[in-house]
Amino acid sequence: MGIADGRVVVVTGAGRGLGRAHALAFAAEGARLVVNDLGVRADGAGGSSGPAEEVVAEIRARGGEAVAHGGDIATSAGAASLVAAAVDSFGRIDTLVNNAGFLRDRMLVNLDEDDWDAVVRVHLKGHFLPLKHAAQWWRAEAKAGRRAVARVVNTSSGAGLLGSVGQGNYAAAKAGIVGLTLVAAAEMGRYGVQVNALAPAARTRMTEETFAETMAAPGEGAWDAMAPENVSPLVVWLGSEDSAGVTGRVFEAEAGRITVMEGWRPGPTADKGARWTPGEVGEVVGKLLGEAGVPGAVYGAG
């Protein structure tokens, strides 16, 4: 009996890396899984059913229940079929973990429109559409008198919170996911749905080149602080009934550290009570900035 015992959990991008770690962790806590993955390369090209099917086989070999889903969750049809796979296979959906994504890193002056569209599509639209279709199912259940105890865990990034040089498309999409999370938490609570976001740091295909030195695998016998499995316990807890009352929050998880992130809120303020002149603005803004905290550094900024 685990904290996710009997829950039906959908994880997108679950064929490798963080998604795979999340799926296996949920299964170990008694959940039944829908493992979604297109099996694309790190830049989103290609595709294979192999990764999702391998994770399903791994869960079943350990005595768990799981089915594979190979639909494109950044399309309405694919997202709808994802929810249908859970309902058809297990009778319902309790937890949605939005995790799918890939990278196409370029400095902004070299970033092609297609690379912008592709990354924003898989990360931001690929969060919105599964969330929308799951929410429609939970709303229908609530209207039928069967209010859900549902959970959504979205995957943002430190790049979305602070920015990251060479990742303008990715950072913009991940920042958008935070905004989506806040709106969804406010709108969906009436149906019994809690929505939170996670900014993970771990060694995966998406990070191994960007953070090659800081995320390198340890020597034999050492604790692997950057293993994706270190992030999954927080995801499992957020996706379980044990997290009751926690919604609209953003967490950062890295190695053994969990942080509650605090977003934009009013800082130092000046109010003239009338319109400022441009000359006055420079003086007052300089004073306000002197009173304000220093922003976190953008990743990769020298």
XYZ file of C-alpha atoms in Angstrom:
302
model
C 0.000 0.000 0.000
C 1.596 3.247 -1.171
C 0.396 6.841 -1.115
C -0.818 6.522 -4.727
C -2.471 3.125 -4.249
C -5.228 2.598 -6.811
C -4.899 6.026 -8.417
C -4.925 6.281 -12.197
C -1.982 8.415 -13.252
C -1.128 9.764 -16.704
C 2.448 10.873 -17.367
C 3.402 12.509 -20.666
C 6.925 12.152 -22.019
C 7.324 9.119 -19.771
C 9.549 7.013 -22.003
C 12.825 8.441 -20.715
C 14.394 10.746 -18.150
C 12.176 12.498 -15.638
C 8.934 11.135 -17.077
C 10.143 7.550 -16.832
C 11.322 8.131 -13.264
C 7.941 9.624 -12.335
C 6.011 6.730 -13.885
C 8.087 4.101 -12.093
C 7.811 5.980 -8.793
C 4.018 6.221 -9.072
C 3.799 2.518 -9.930
C 5.929 1.683 -6.883
C 3.366 3.539 -4.763
C 0.472 1.515 -6.174
C -0.744 3.691 -9.060
C -1.988 2.423 -12.410
C -0.232 4.214 -15.254
C -0.814 5.554 -18.728
C 2.681 6.018 -20.138
C 2.696 8.552 -22.959
C 5.688 9.077 -25.227
C 6.252 9.720 -28.920
C 9.766 8.313 -28.739
C 11.305 11.297 -30.538
C 14.938 12.340 -30.450
C 16.151 15.087 -28.121
C 15.287 17.744 -30.750
C 11.793 16.352 -31.391
C 12.610 14.593 -34.666
C 11.747 10.992 -35.466
C 9.532 8.818 -33.325
C 9.190 5.316 -31.915
C 6.765 3.392 -29.734
C 9.694 1.636 -28.087
C 10.389 3.925 -25.088
C 6.791 3.973 -23.815
C 6.382 0.235 -24.310
C 9.649 -0.456 -22.489
C 8.489 1.520 -19.438
C 5.141 -0.288 -19.484
C 6.950 -3.618 -19.614
C 9.146 -2.548 -16.704
C 6.126 -1.596 -14.589
C 4.341 -4.851 -15.387
C 7.456 -6.871 -14.597
C 7.352 -5.350 -11.118
C 3.728 -6.361 -10.664
C 2.133 -3.048 -11.634
C -0.496 -2.057 -14.169
C 0.256 0.193 -17.125
C -0.664 0.891 -20.726
C 1.264 2.764 -23.394
C -0.027 5.775 -25.326
C 1.770 7.055 -28.403
C -0.422 9.983 -29.390
C 0.809 13.537 -29.917
C -0.476 15.397 -26.857
C 0.140 18.768 -28.535
C -2.892 18.041 -30.750
C -6.475 18.074 -29.522
C -7.081 14.576 -30.858
C -3.958 13.226 -29.208
C -4.762 14.848 -25.868
C -8.338 13.594 -25.979
C -7.150 10.064 -26.740
C -4.728 10.302 -23.799
C -7.584 10.901 -21.360
C -9.658 8.248 -23.127
C -6.825 5.739 -22.702
C -6.979 6.229 -18.933
C -10.756 6.055 -18.731
C -11.072 3.096 -21.113
C -8.270 1.121 -19.436
C -8.865 1.922 -15.774
C -12.248 3.646 -15.504
C -11.067 7.138 -14.623
C -8.169 9.585 -14.408
C -6.950 10.863 -11.031
C -3.582 12.492 -11.726
C -2.070 14.146 -14.791
C 1.664 14.797 -14.919
C 2.558 17.026 -17.872
C 6.213 16.426 -18.654
C 6.752 15.966 -22.402
C 9.213 18.234 -24.172
C 12.387 18.670 -26.177
C 14.956 21.357 -26.913
C 16.154 23.334 -29.916
C 18.595 25.754 -28.359
C 19.830 28.833 -30.222
C 20.787 32.383 -29.331
C 17.841 34.646 -30.173
C 19.521 36.181 -33.217
C 19.965 32.685 -34.670
C 16.658 31.162 -33.538
C 14.511 30.090 -36.475
C 10.761 30.578 -36.380
C 10.235 26.825 -36.819
C 12.409 26.090 -33.787
C 10.478 28.642 -31.752
C 7.142 27.158 -32.800
C 8.195 23.556 -32.232
C 9.469 24.105 -28.688
C 6.587 26.333 -27.592
C 4.168 23.817 -29.120
C 5.431 20.730 -27.305
C 5.956 22.409 -23.935
C 3.164 24.977 -23.633
C 0.484 23.610 -25.942
C 1.462 20.112 -24.822
C 0.542 21.148 -21.280
C -2.630 23.041 -22.170
C -4.372 20.377 -24.241
C -4.036 17.383 -21.856
C -5.000 19.710 -19.005
C -8.055 20.914 -20.920
C -9.310 17.433 -21.806
C -8.692 16.057 -18.326
C -10.474 19.079 -16.845
C -13.479 18.485 -19.077
C -13.724 14.912 -17.786
C -13.387 16.036 -14.149
C -15.991 18.760 -14.662
C -18.438 16.245 -16.121
C -17.814 13.957 -13.157
C -18.447 16.802 -10.711
C -21.702 17.742 -12.457
C -22.768 14.084 -12.180
C -22.218 14.228 -8.425
C -18.860 12.429 -8.464
C -16.452 15.183 -7.405
C -12.882 14.145 -8.130
C -9.856 14.126 -5.869
C -7.701 15.057 -8.821
C -4.177 16.349 -9.172
C -2.181 17.983 -11.965
C 1.590 18.435 -11.840
C 3.007 20.657 -14.572
C 6.691 20.797 -15.464
C 8.274 24.231 -15.636
C 12.001 24.941 -15.307
C 14.484 27.277 -13.713
C 14.820 28.638 -17.247
C 11.190 29.719 -17.062
C 11.655 31.349 -13.664
C 14.994 33.099 -14.234
C 15.714 32.835 -17.961
C 18.484 30.892 -19.679
C 20.902 32.175 -22.301
C 20.477 30.343 -25.603
C 17.043 29.015 -24.620
C 14.657 31.857 -25.398
C 12.007 29.526 -26.862
C 12.251 27.047 -23.982
C 12.342 29.729 -21.271
C 9.290 31.484 -22.721
C 7.328 28.222 -22.873
C 8.296 27.249 -19.327
C 7.344 30.691 -18.006
C 4.011 30.287 -19.773
C 3.469 26.981 -17.970
C 3.700 28.788 -14.630
C 0.990 31.235 -15.715
C -1.150 28.350 -16.988
C -0.721 26.556 -13.659
C -1.931 29.561 -11.657
C -5.007 30.026 -13.843
C -5.855 26.310 -13.836
C -5.542 26.109 -10.043
C -7.951 29.036 -9.676
C -10.470 27.709 -12.204
C -10.463 23.999 -11.460
C -10.614 23.861 -7.670
C -14.411 23.818 -7.827
C -14.200 20.411 -9.515
C -11.869 18.916 -6.907
C -8.696 19.494 -8.925
C -5.399 20.771 -7.511
C -2.798 22.108 -9.945
C 0.862 22.732 -9.109
C 4.082 23.190 -11.058
C 7.572 21.840 -10.630
C 10.913 23.262 -11.758
C 13.189 20.206 -11.675
C 16.942 19.975 -12.013
C 18.250 16.565 -13.015
C 20.455 14.828 -15.532
C 18.410 13.925 -18.616
C 18.829 14.003 -22.385
C 17.694 17.634 -22.316
C 20.279 18.759 -19.763
C 23.309 16.550 -20.331
C 24.895 18.918 -22.859
C 23.832 22.211 -21.294
C 24.999 21.222 -17.829
C 27.544 18.539 -18.694
C 29.931 19.309 -15.842
C 27.527 20.084 -13.005
C 25.216 17.171 -13.808
C 27.825 14.505 -14.545
C 27.217 11.032 -13.113
C 29.149 10.361 -9.890
C 31.808 7.764 -9.329
C 30.913 4.230 -8.341
C 29.312 4.027 -4.899
C 28.606 7.774 -4.630
C 25.121 9.216 -4.296
C 23.865 10.343 -7.693
C 22.565 13.752 -6.691
C 21.423 14.637 -10.227
C 19.527 11.413 -10.974
C 15.983 12.141 -12.191
C 14.659 9.694 -9.582
C 15.468 12.278 -6.892
C 12.781 14.608 -8.257
C 10.005 12.015 -8.447
C 9.052 11.719 -4.740
C 7.774 15.301 -4.752
C 5.825 14.636 -7.950
C 4.266 11.497 -6.486
C 3.272 13.338 -3.308
C 1.763 16.230 -5.258
C -0.117 13.677 -7.370
C -1.542 11.859 -4.354
C -4.417 12.531 -1.981
C -1.840 13.303 0.719
C -1.230 16.727 -0.855
C -4.741 17.951 -0.008
C -4.905 21.734 0.173
C -1.755 22.408 -1.866
C -2.584 24.121 -5.139
C -1.357 26.995 -7.287
C 2.204 26.513 -6.052
C 5.548 26.265 -7.841
C 8.271 24.041 -6.406
C 11.900 23.550 -7.310
C 13.438 20.117 -6.773
C 17.089 19.198 -7.166
C 18.986 16.315 -5.569
C 17.784 16.265 -1.938
C 16.505 19.856 -1.942
C 12.884 21.009 -2.227
C 12.110 24.734 -2.459
C 8.818 26.606 -2.550
C 9.320 29.257 -5.216
C 7.869 32.707 -4.595
C 6.842 34.521 -7.734
C 6.124 38.102 -8.680
C 4.701 40.186 -5.854
C 4.724 43.950 -5.179
C 8.056 45.330 -4.027
C 9.084 48.924 -3.280
C 6.467 51.409 -4.506
C 6.198 55.152 -4.965
C 2.879 56.925 -5.522
C 2.860 60.613 -6.421
C -0.910 60.817 -6.509
C -0.627 62.454 -9.916
C 1.089 61.899 -13.256
C 4.888 61.689 -13.180
C 7.047 63.619 -15.611
C 9.690 61.596 -17.477
C 12.413 63.425 -15.574
C 10.857 62.516 -12.225
C 10.496 58.866 -13.234
C 14.233 58.360 -13.569
C 14.874 59.624 -10.050
C 12.084 57.640 -8.393
C 12.811 54.399 -10.247
C 16.457 54.634 -9.284
C 15.426 54.964 -5.638
C 12.989 52.031 -5.880
C 15.594 49.788 -7.486
C 17.980 50.644 -4.672
C 15.389 49.396 -2.178
C 14.473 46.268 -4.146
C 16.059 42.850 -3.934
C 18.544 41.773 -6.581
C 16.990 39.423 -9.179
C 18.382 35.934 -9.562
C 20.981 35.584 -12.296
C 19.924 34.341 -15.721
C 21.362 30.888 -16.348
C 24.427 31.138 -18.551
C 24.844 34.894 -18.211
C 28.505 35.786 -17.799
